[in-house]
PDB file of C-alpha atoms in Angstrom:
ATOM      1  CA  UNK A   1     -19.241 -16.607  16.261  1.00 65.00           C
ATOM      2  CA  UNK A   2     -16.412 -14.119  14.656  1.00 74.00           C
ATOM      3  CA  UNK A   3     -17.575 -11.616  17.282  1.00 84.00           C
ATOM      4  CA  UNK A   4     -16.866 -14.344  20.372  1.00 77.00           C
ATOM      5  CA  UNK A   5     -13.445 -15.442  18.605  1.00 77.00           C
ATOM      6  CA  UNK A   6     -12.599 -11.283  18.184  1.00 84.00           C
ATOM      7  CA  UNK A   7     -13.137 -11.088  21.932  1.00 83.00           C
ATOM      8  CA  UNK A   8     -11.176 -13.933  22.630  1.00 79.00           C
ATOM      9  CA  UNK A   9      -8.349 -12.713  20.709  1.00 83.00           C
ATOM     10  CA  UNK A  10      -8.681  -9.418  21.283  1.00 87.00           C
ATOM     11  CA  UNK A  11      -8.414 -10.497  25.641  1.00 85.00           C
ATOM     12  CA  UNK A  12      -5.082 -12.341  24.594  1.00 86.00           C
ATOM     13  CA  UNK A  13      -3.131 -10.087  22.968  1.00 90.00           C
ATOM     14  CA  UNK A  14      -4.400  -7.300  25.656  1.00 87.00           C
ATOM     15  CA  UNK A  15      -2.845  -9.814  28.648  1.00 86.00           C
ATOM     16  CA  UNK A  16       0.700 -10.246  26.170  1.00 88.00           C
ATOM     17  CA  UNK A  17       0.580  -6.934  26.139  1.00 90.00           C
ATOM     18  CA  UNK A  18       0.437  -6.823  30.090  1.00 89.00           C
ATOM     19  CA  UNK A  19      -2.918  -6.149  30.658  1.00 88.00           C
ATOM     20  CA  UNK A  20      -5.304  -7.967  33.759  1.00 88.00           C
ATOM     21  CA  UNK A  21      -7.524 -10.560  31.642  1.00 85.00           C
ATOM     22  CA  UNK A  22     -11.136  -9.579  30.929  1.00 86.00           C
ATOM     23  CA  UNK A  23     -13.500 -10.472  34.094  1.00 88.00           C
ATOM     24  CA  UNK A  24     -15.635 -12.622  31.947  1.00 84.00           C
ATOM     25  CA  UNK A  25     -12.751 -14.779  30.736  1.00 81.00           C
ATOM     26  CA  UNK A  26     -11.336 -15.287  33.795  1.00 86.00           C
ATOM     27  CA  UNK A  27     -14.931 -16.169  35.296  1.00 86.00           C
ATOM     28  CA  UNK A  28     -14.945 -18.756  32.155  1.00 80.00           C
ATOM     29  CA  UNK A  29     -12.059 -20.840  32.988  1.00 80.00           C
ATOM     30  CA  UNK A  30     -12.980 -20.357  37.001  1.00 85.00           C
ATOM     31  CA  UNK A  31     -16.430 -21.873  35.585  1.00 80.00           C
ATOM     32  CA  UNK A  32     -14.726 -24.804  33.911  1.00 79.00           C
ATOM     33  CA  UNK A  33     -11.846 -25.555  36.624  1.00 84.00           C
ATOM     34  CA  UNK A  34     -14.544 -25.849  39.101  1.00 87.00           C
ATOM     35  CA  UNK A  35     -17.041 -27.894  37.333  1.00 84.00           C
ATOM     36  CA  UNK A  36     -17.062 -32.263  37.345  1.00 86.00           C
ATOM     37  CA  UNK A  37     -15.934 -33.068  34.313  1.00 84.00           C
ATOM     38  CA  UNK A  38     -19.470 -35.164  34.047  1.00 88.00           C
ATOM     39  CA  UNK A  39     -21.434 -31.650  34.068  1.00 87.00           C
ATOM     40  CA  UNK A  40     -23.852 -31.428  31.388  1.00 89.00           C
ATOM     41  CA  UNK A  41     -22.651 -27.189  30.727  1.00 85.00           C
ATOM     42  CA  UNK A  42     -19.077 -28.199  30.124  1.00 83.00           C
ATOM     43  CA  UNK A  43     -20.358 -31.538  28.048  1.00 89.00           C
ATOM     44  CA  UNK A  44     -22.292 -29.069  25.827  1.00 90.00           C
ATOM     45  CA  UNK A  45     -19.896 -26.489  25.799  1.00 85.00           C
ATOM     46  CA  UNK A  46     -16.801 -29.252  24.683  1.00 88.00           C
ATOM     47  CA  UNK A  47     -19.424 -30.727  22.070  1.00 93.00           C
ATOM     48  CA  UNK A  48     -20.221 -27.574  20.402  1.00 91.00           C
ATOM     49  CA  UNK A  49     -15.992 -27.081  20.188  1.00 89.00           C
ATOM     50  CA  UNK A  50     -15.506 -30.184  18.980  1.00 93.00           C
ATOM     51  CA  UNK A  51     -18.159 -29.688  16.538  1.00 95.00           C
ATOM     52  CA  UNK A  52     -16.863 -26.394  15.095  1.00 91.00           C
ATOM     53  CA  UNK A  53     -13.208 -28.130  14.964  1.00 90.00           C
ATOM     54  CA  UNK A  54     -14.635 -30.664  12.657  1.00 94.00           C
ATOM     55  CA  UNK A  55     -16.325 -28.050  10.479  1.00 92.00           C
ATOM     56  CA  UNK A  56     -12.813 -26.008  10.066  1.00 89.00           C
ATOM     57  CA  UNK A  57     -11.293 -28.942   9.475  1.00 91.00           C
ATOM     58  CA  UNK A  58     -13.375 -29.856   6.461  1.00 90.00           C
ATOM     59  CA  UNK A  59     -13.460 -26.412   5.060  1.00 86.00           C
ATOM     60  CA  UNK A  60     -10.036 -26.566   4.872  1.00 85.00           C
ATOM     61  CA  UNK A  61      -9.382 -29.499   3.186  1.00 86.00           C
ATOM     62  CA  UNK A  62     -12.125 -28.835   0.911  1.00 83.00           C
ATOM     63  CA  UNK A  63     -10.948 -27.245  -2.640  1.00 76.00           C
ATOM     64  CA  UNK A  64     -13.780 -24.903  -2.510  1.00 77.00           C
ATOM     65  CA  UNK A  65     -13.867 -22.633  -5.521  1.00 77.00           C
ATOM     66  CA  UNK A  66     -10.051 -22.744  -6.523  1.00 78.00           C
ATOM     67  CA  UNK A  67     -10.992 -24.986 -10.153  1.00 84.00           C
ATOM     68  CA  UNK A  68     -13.246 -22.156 -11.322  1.00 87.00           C
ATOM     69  CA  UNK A  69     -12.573 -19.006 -13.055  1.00 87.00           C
ATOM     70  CA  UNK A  70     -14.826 -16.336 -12.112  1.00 87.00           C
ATOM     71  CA  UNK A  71     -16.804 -14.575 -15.131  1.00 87.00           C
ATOM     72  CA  UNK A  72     -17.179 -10.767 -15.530  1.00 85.00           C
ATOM     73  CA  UNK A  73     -20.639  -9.956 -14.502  1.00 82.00           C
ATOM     74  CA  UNK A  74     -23.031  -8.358 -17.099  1.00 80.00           C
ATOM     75  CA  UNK A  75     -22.676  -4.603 -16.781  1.00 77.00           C
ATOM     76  CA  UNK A  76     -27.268  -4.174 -16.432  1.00 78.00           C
ATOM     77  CA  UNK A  77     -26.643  -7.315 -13.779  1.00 78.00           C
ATOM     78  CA  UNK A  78     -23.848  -7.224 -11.498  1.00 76.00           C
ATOM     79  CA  UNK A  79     -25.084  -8.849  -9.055  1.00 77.00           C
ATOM     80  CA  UNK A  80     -25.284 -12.022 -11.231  1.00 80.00           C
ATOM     81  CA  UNK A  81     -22.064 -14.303 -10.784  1.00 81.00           C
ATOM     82  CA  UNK A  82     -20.761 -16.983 -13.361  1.00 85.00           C
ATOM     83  CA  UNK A  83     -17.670 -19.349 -13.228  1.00 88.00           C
ATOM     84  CA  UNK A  84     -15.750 -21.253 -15.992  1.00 91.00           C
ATOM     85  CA  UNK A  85     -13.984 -24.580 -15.092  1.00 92.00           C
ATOM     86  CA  UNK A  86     -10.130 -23.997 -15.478  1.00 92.00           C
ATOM     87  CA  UNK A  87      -9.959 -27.390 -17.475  1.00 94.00           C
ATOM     88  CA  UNK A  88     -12.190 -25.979 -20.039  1.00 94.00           C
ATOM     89  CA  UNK A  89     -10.727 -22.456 -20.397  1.00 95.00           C
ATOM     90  CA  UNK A  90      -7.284 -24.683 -20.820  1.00 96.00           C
ATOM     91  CA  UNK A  91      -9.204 -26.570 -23.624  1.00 96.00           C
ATOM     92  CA  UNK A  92     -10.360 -23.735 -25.515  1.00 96.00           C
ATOM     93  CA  UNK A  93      -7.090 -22.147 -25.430  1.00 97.00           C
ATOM     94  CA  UNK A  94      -5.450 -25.013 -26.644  1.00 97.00           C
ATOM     95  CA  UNK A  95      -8.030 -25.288 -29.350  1.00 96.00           C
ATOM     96  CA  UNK A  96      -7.126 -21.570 -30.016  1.00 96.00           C
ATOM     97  CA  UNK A  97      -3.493 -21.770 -30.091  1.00 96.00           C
ATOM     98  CA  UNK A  98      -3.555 -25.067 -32.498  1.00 96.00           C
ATOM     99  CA  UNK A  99      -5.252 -23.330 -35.515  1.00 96.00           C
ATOM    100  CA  UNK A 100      -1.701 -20.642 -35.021  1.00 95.00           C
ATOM    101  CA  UNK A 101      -0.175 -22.325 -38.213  1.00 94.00           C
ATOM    102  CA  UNK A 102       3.343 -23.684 -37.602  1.00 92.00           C
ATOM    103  CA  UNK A 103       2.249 -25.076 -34.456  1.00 94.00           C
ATOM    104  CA  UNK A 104       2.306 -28.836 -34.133  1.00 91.00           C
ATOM    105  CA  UNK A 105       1.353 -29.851 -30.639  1.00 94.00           C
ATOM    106  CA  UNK A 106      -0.125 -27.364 -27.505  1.00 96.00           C
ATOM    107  CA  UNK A 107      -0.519 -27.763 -24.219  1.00 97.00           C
ATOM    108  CA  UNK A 108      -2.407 -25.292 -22.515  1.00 97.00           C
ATOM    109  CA  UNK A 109      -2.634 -24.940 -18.655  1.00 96.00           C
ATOM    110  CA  UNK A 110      -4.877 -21.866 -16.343  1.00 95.00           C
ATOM    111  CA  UNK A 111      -4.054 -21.397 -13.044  1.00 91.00           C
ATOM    112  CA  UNK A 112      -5.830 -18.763 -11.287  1.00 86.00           C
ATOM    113  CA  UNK A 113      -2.980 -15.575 -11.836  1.00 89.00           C
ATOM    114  CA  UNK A 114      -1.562 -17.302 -15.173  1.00 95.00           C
ATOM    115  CA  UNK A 115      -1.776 -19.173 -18.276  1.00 96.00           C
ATOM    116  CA  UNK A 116       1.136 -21.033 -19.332  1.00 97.00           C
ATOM    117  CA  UNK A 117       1.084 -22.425 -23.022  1.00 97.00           C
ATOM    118  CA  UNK A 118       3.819 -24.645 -24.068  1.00 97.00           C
ATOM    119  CA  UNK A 119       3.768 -24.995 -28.074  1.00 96.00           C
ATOM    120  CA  UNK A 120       6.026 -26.730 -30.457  1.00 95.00           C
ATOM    121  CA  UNK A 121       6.646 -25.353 -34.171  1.00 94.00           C
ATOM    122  CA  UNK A 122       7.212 -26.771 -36.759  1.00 85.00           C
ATOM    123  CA  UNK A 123       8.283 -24.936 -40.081  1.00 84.00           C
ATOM    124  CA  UNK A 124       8.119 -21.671 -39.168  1.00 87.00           C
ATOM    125  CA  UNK A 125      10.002 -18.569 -37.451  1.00 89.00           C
ATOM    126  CA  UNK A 126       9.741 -18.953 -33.640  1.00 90.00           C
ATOM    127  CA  UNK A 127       9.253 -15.441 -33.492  1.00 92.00           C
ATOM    128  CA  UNK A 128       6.454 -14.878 -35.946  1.00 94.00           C
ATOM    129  CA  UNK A 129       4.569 -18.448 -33.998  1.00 93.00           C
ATOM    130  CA  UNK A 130       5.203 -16.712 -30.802  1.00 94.00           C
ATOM    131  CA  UNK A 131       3.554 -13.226 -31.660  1.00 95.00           C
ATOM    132  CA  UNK A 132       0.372 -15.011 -33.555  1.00 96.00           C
ATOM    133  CA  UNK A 133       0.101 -17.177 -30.424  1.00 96.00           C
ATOM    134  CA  UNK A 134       0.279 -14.105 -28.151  1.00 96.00           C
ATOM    135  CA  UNK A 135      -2.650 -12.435 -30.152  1.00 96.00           C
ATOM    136  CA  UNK A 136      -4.763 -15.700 -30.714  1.00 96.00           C
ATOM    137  CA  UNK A 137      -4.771 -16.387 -26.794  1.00 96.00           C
ATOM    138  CA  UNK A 138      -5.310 -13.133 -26.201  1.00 95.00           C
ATOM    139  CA  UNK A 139      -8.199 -12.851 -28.307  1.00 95.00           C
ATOM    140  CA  UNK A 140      -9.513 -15.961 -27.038  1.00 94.00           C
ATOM    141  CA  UNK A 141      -9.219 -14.564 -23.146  1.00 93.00           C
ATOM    142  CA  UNK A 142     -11.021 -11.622 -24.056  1.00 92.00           C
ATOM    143  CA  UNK A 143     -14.044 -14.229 -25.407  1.00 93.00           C
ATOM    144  CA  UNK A 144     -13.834 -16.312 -22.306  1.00 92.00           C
ATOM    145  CA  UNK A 145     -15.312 -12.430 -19.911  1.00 89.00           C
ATOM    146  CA  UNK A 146     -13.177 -13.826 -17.374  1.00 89.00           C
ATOM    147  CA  UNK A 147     -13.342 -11.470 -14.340  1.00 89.00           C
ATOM    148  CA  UNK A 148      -9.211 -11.218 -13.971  1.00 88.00           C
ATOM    149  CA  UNK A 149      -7.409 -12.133 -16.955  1.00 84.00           C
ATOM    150  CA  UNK A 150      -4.444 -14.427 -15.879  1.00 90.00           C
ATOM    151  CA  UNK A 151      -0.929 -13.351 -16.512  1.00 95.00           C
ATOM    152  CA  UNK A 152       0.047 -15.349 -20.235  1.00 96.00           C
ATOM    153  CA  UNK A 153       3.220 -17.082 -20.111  1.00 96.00           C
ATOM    154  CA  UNK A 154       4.303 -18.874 -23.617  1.00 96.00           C
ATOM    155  CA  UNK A 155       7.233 -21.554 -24.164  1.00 96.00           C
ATOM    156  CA  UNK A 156       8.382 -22.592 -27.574  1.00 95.00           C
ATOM    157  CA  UNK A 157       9.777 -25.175 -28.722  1.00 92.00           C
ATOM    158  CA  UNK A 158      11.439 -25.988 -32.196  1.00 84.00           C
ATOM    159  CA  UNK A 159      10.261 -29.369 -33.830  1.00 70.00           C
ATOM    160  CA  UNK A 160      13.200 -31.269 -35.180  1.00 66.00           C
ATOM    161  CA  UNK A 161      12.226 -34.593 -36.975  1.00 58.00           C
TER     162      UNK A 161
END
């Protein structure tokens, strides 16, 4: 299949670039110029297209695995592949950054390249909450073995009652 479409692509940019079309894909489209439209070879031929149009169509709207986080392998098995959802990373770090004391409310989110936690504090120094967050969600990445540790992003808010 990738070999045909590497061909194919490979003819076209050769004509753009001037060149005489390959003899076999010039024999194709003599093939299917000629041809009734009824003929069972061109039926086949525009049911197998159609076909493979419908498959990369559904692969592409398909999320595939873009909600999981890929887990470093064990060093004695690398072949051996594990995934974390992103929800529950997000849940774990939230858990992680709520027992930071002086924070009063979390929210954690994990994208693929970065973690963005948005905290607010309560009675202590913003400075102090934001370094002890740093290190607890660190930490906690480091338990998760994720493969690529997202980039951490942390927003602080003061609590004012």
């Amino acid at each position: 299949m990738f070999v045909v479409v590497g061909a194919l692509l490979y003819d076209v940019i050769a004509v753009r670039a001037g060149h005489r079309a390959g003899a076999w894909r010039t024999r194709l489209v003599e093939e299917a110029t000629t041809r009734p439209v009824d003929d069972p070879w061109l039926l086949a031929t525009g049911a197998v297209a159609v076909i493979l149009g419908l498959w990369l169509l559904i692969l592409a709207v398909t999320p595939g695995l873009r909600r999981l986080l890929p887990l470093r392998a064990p060093e004695d098995s690398p072949e051996l592949g594990a995934w974390l959802d992103r929800r529950s990373a997000a849940l774990v770090l939230r858990d992680a950054a709520m027992r930071v004391p002086g924070i009063s409310r979390a929210r954690v989110r994990v994208g693929r390249r970065r973690i963005i936690a948005r905290a607010e504090v309560g009675l202590r120094d913003t400075a102090t909450v934001r370094s002890e967050l740093s290190q607890s969600l660190q930490e906690e990445c480091r338990k998760l073995a994720l493969a690529h540790t997202p980039r951490l992003t942390i927003r602080l808010h003061h609590h004012t009652h």
